[in-house]
Amino acid sequence: MENLEKILAEHPFLQGLESHYLDLIVGCASNVKFDAGQFIFHEGEEANQFYVIRNGKVALEIFSPERGAIEIDTLEEGDVLGWSWLIPPYHWRFDARAVELTRAIALDGKCLRNKCEEDHDLGYQLLKRFAHIIEQRLQSTRLQLLDVYGTHS
Amino acid sequence: MTKLTINLGDKATIKSSDIILLFNALRSAGYSVIGPTIREGTIVYEELTSIDDLPVGWTDEQEGGSYRLKKRSDNAFFGYNVGPHSWKKFLFPPSLRLWNARKNGNNFQILPENNDTPKFAFIGVRACELHAMAVQDKVFMNGTYIDPVYKSRREHAFIVAVNCGQAGNTCFCTSMKTGPKVTSGYDLSLTEIIQDEIHYFLVEVGSEIGAEILNQIPHESAENKDIESADRIVEETAKNMGRTLDTNNLKELLYNNYDNPRWDDVANRCLSCSNCTMVCPTCFCTTVEDVTDLKGENSERWRKWDSCFTVDFSYIHGGSIRSTVRSRYRQWLTHKLATWIDQFGSSGCVGCGRCITWCPVAIDLTEEVSIIRLSNNNSESLSSDKSDFREKHNH
Amino acid sequence: MAHTLDNEFINPNSQIKSPPDKDPMLPCLFSVEQVKKETHDTFTFYLSPCENKISFPFQPGQFNMLYIFGNGEVPISISGNPSDEDRLVHTVRLVGPVTRAMKNLKRGDVLGVRGPFGNSWPVYEAIGNDVIVVAGGIGLAPLRPVLYKLLSQRDKYGKIVLLYGTRTPEDILFKRELEQLRSRFDLEVHVTVDRAQQSWKGNVGVVTRLIHKATFDPLNSIAVVCGPEVMMRFTALELEKHGVPSDRIYISMERNMKCAIGFCGHCQLGQTFICKDGPVFRYDFMHTYLTKREI
C-alpha cells in the first residue's frame, strides 16, 4: 500500500491534494494488470472504477457493425482512464482494451462517489481534476473532428 | 547660337507655342512620347503622334463614381486632373510574356523572352504620380529580387512633370504629402501659366538630360515674377483639394480595427469589381497564366495584372483565404494604408483619388477611414470607461 | 496588438539573402530520376538537373516552384537532405490540378524548377538546445530536411523529439525512415493518427496529445511546427502550456503564390509576404494573424 500511496501522491492528477484526502483515495485503490487484447471495460457496463495507467497502452474504441472497432483515443502511462463513474447513470460509453500488457491503479468509484457526497470539499477537488481531463479530451476530440489532414475539396 | 545654356536646378520659361519643340526634341532624341489624350470621353495616357493629340482646352469634373469632360474657357494643355490611366501601364505592363516553352518528347526547352526596352518620354506627370513611381520603385527595384523589365523601362524613361493648376474633387495629395508641387524625380517640370493673353510655362530642370533637352529649344531665364506666379498657382491648387485623409496614426488605427463593423457596411456596397486596383498607380499584384497551343507543343507564360478583389487571388487547395467581399476590401485598404508602410517604408496611397472616381458605387476610402476612426475613438472611450470601472470596482 | 516589421523579430538570422545571378522567373530544367509512392495521394520525386554540374544548395524549410509543362507552377517545399546538393527531392500531395498532373511523371520526364525560395527553419539558432519537431500530415515533408540537418550534427543539440500526427495509419509518410529513426537511441519519436482500425497498434489521438509524452527542457528548447494551420495553432498553444515560450516556437505558413519573389502579392499576410519573409515565422510574431479570420 505504501507503494500505491507514493505513486498516487506523485501523480499530476492528484498533485496538491491534502494528505487526509489522499489517504482516503489510497483506501479505494488497488493494483490491476491487463494482458494485451484484454478488455478493461465494455460500453454499457456499470462504471464503478477509474484507472491511473502506470504503463502499457489502452485503446478507447467504439464498435460499429459496418466498420468494426474504431479506435478513438489511446491512453498511456500517466493518463487517467474513465470518468463515467462520476456522472449518472454511471455506465461506460466506450470499450477500453489493453493494446499491450498494461498495469494500472484502479480506484473504486462507488466508494469515492459516496465519500464525495459526504464531503463536498473532496467532491470539488476530484471534480476540478476531472473537469481538466474532460476539457483536454474534448479539445482533442474537436480537433480530431476537424479532420485537418483531409483534402476538403 | 543665341540660346542660353541651362543647367540642373535652373528655372526658365518657354512660350506655349514652343511646346511642340519640346515634343520634337524628345522624339529626335529617340523617345517614344507618351502623354495625355482624349479617348472615349476620358483623358488617358497614350503614345502621342503629334502635339495636337494633347487635350488642349479640356478639363474634367470628377466625383465619387463620376467623371465628365468639359470644355475650358482657355487653351490650357494640362488643365485637367488625373484620369483612369496611370504611368504604371508603361513601366509595369498589364500583360507581359515571361517565356516560351517548347515540347520535345518528354523533354522541353524554355526560351527566355528578349524584351527590348522601349525608351519612353512621359509628358504631364503629376506630383502624386511621381510619388506613385517612387512607391513602385521600392517594390520592384529595392529588394533581394529586381524586376528587370520595370527597372530598365524606369531607368530609361524621361519625365516631363507638370505642377497641378487645379485640384480635382477626389484629390487629396496634400493629405498624403505627395503634391501638388513636383519636388523630385523629374527631368523637366512645367508649371502652366495663363494670365490674360499670355500663355507660357515655367520650366524647372531636374536632371542633366533634362537640361540637354531644354537647351535644344528656345527658352528664357525665369524672372522672379514668373516663379511667384507659378508658386501661387500651386498654392491655390493645394487649397482646393476635394478630399482630405487624416493620416495621423493611420497604420495603428487600421491594425486595431480588423474587426470594425464598418467593413461589413462597405462590403454591402462594394462590387468587388477590382476597378480601384486597376486604376491605382501603385497596386502591383500580378498573376501568371500559362497559354498552351492546341497541339500542346508550345506553352507561353504570361504575367498579368491581378487584383486582390478576386476570389481566386487567395486560393489555396480547399478554398480561398478571403472568400468574402468584406475581407477583400479590408485587405486592399489595410494593405494600401497600413501594412504597406511596414513592408516598404511608405504608404501605398498617393492621394490621386482615382479609386474614388472610378469606383462604380462611389466608395470613398477617405470616408471609410474617417468613419473607422470615429467608431474607433468612440469604442476607445467606451473601453477606457470600462477599465475605470474595473479599477474602481477592484478597490 | 504590437506590430513591427522587423525581420529579426520574425525569424532571427534565418533570412536567406542570395542575390540571384539569373532571372528568378525563369525555370531550370530537371529530370525525374525516381518517383516513390508514399501514400495513396502523396509521392516523392527525386530530380536531377538536366544541365550537368548544377548543384542545388538549400536550407531546411525552403521551397521551389515546380513547373509542369502546359499545366502550370506550384510552390512545393524541399523534402530532401540539405547535404545532398546534386539531387533535389520533393514530396508532393496531389491536391490541385498541377500536382495531379505530377502523378503522370515518369523516370526521365522533365520539369521546370525555380528556387530555392524563402527562409529556413532555425537549425542554427537551435544549437545547444533541445529540439521539438512537430509535424502534421504532409507537414512532415518540409521538416524532414531539419531532421537530416540535426542528425548530421547530432552532438550540437540536446534532446531531439519528433512528434508526428496524421489522418490514418495509411497516411503515414516516410514509414521506413520513421521506423529507423524510432530505433535510434538519440532521438525520441512519437506517432499518432486521428483514426484507425483495430489492426493499428500505435496511438490514436491528435498530435497535441503527444507533447506531454516527450521529454524536453521547455525553456531550453526550440520547437518547429508544420502542418495545417489549425493543427499549428493548437500545437503552439499546447507547447506554451508545457512551458515553451512563444518566441521559441516556429511555424511554416502557406498561402497562394505566383512568383515566389515578393512581386505578385498573392501570399501577402499582414506585414509579410510569405514567400520572402517566410515561410518560417516565429509564433509570437504570427499568432495575432492566426486567429484573425480571412486576413
PDB file of N, CA, C and O in Angstrom, chain B residues 10 22 24 164 182 198 201 204 252 261 301 303 355-356 360 382 395:
ATOM      1  N   ASP B  10      18.233  74.906 -62.647  1.00  0.00           N
ATOM      2  CA  ASP B  10      17.840  76.222 -63.166  1.00  0.00           C
ATOM      3  C   ASP B  10      16.354  76.284 -63.458  1.00  0.00           C
ATOM      4  O   ASP B  10      15.689  75.275 -63.632  1.00  0.00           O
ATOM      5  N   LEU B  22       9.549  71.057 -77.732  1.00  0.00           N
ATOM      6  CA  LEU B  22       9.929  70.085 -76.688  1.00  0.00           C
ATOM      7  C   LEU B  22       9.573  68.677 -77.164  1.00  0.00           C
ATOM      8  O   LEU B  22      10.373  67.739 -77.072  1.00  0.00           O
ATOM      9  N   ASN B  24       9.225  67.695 -80.235  1.00  0.00           N
ATOM     10  CA  ASN B  24      10.109  67.288 -81.322  1.00  0.00           C
ATOM     11  C   ASN B  24      11.499  66.899 -80.823  1.00  0.00           C
ATOM     12  O   ASN B  24      12.093  65.931 -81.303  1.00  0.00           O
ATOM     13  N   CYS B 164       0.256  70.751 -60.764  1.00  0.00           N
ATOM     14  CA  CYS B 164      -1.186  70.827 -60.983  1.00  0.00           C
ATOM     15  C   CYS B 164      -1.690  72.260 -60.843  1.00  0.00           C
ATOM     16  O   CYS B 164      -1.421  72.926 -59.841  1.00  0.00           O
ATOM     17  N   VAL B 182       5.538  69.426 -57.638  1.00  0.00           N
ATOM     18  CA  VAL B 182       6.522  68.424 -58.016  1.00  0.00           C
ATOM     19  C   VAL B 182       7.845  68.778 -57.336  1.00  0.00           C
ATOM     20  O   VAL B 182       8.310  69.908 -57.452  1.00  0.00           O
ATOM     21  N   ILE B 198      -1.437  86.055 -72.033  1.00  0.00           N
ATOM     22  CA  ILE B 198      -0.110  85.433 -72.004  1.00  0.00           C
ATOM     23  C   ILE B 198      -0.226  83.975 -71.547  1.00  0.00           C
ATOM     24  O   ILE B 198      -0.857  83.687 -70.542  1.00  0.00           O
ATOM     25  N   PHE B 201       5.110  78.603 -69.998  1.00  0.00           N
ATOM     26  CA  PHE B 201       5.459  77.610 -68.981  1.00  0.00           C
ATOM     27  C   PHE B 201       6.700  78.030 -68.215  1.00  0.00           C
ATOM     28  O   PHE B 201       7.672  78.500 -68.823  1.00  0.00           O
ATOM     29  N   GLU B 204      11.403  73.879 -64.721  1.00  0.00           N
ATOM     30  CA  GLU B 204      12.489  73.619 -63.771  1.00  0.00           C
ATOM     31  C   GLU B 204      13.258  72.409 -64.269  1.00  0.00           C
ATOM     32  O   GLU B 204      12.666  71.438 -64.755  1.00  0.00           O
ATOM     33  N   GLU B 252      -1.708  52.311 -37.137  1.00  0.00           N
ATOM     34  CA  GLU B 252      -2.159  51.701 -35.893  1.00  0.00           C
ATOM     35  C   GLU B 252      -3.683  51.598 -35.874  1.00  0.00           C
ATOM     36  O   GLU B 252      -4.243  50.612 -35.408  1.00  0.00           O
ATOM     37  N   PRO B 261     -17.072  46.953 -37.523  1.00  0.00           N
ATOM     38  CA  PRO B 261     -18.290  46.633 -38.286  1.00  0.00           C
ATOM     39  C   PRO B 261     -18.399  47.406 -39.600  1.00  0.00           C
ATOM     40  O   PRO B 261     -19.176  47.030 -40.476  1.00  0.00           O
ATOM     41  N   ARG B 301       4.290  31.531 -70.918  1.00  0.00           N
ATOM     42  CA  ARG B 301       3.924  32.046 -69.598  1.00  0.00           C
ATOM     43  C   ARG B 301       3.782  33.552 -69.686  1.00  0.00           C
ATOM     44  O   ARG B 301       4.698  34.263 -70.098  1.00  0.00           O
ATOM     45  N   ARG B 303       2.632  37.116 -67.591  1.00  0.00           N
ATOM     46  CA  ARG B 303       2.366  37.791 -66.324  1.00  0.00           C
ATOM     47  C   ARG B 303       1.299  38.836 -66.596  1.00  0.00           C
ATOM     48  O   ARG B 303       1.424  39.608 -67.551  1.00  0.00           O
ATOM     49  N   CYS B 355      -9.220  55.813 -57.201  1.00  0.00           N
ATOM     50  CA  CYS B 355     -10.078  54.725 -56.720  1.00  0.00           C
ATOM     51  C   CYS B 355     -11.456  55.234 -56.323  1.00  0.00           C
ATOM     52  O   CYS B 355     -12.426  54.486 -56.332  1.00  0.00           O
ATOM     53  N   ILE B 356     -11.538  56.532 -55.991  1.00  0.00           N
ATOM     54  CA  ILE B 356     -12.835  57.107 -55.623  1.00  0.00           C
ATOM     55  C   ILE B 356     -13.640  57.396 -56.895  1.00  0.00           C
ATOM     56  O   ILE B 356     -14.796  57.001 -57.025  1.00  0.00           O
ATOM     57  N   PRO B 360     -17.475  52.184 -59.269  1.00  0.00           N
ATOM     58  CA  PRO B 360     -18.822  52.317 -59.843  1.00  0.00           C
ATOM     59  C   PRO B 360     -19.880  52.649 -58.790  1.00  0.00           C
ATOM     60  O   PRO B 360     -20.947  53.153 -59.136  1.00  0.00           O
ATOM     61  N   LEU B 382     -15.195  54.209 -24.765  1.00  0.00           N
ATOM     62  CA  LEU B 382     -16.016  53.239 -24.049  1.00  0.00           C
ATOM     63  C   LEU B 382     -15.161  52.294 -23.233  1.00  0.00           C
ATOM     64  O   LEU B 382     -15.408  52.059 -22.054  1.00  0.00           O
ATOM     65  N   HIS B 395     -11.117  48.145  -6.104  1.00  0.00           N
ATOM     66  CA  HIS B 395     -10.574  48.760  -4.887  1.00  0.00           C
ATOM     67  C   HIS B 395     -11.496  48.643  -3.695  1.00  0.00           C
ATOM     68  O   HIS B 395     -12.678  48.491  -3.835  1.00  0.00           O
TER      69      HIS B 395
END
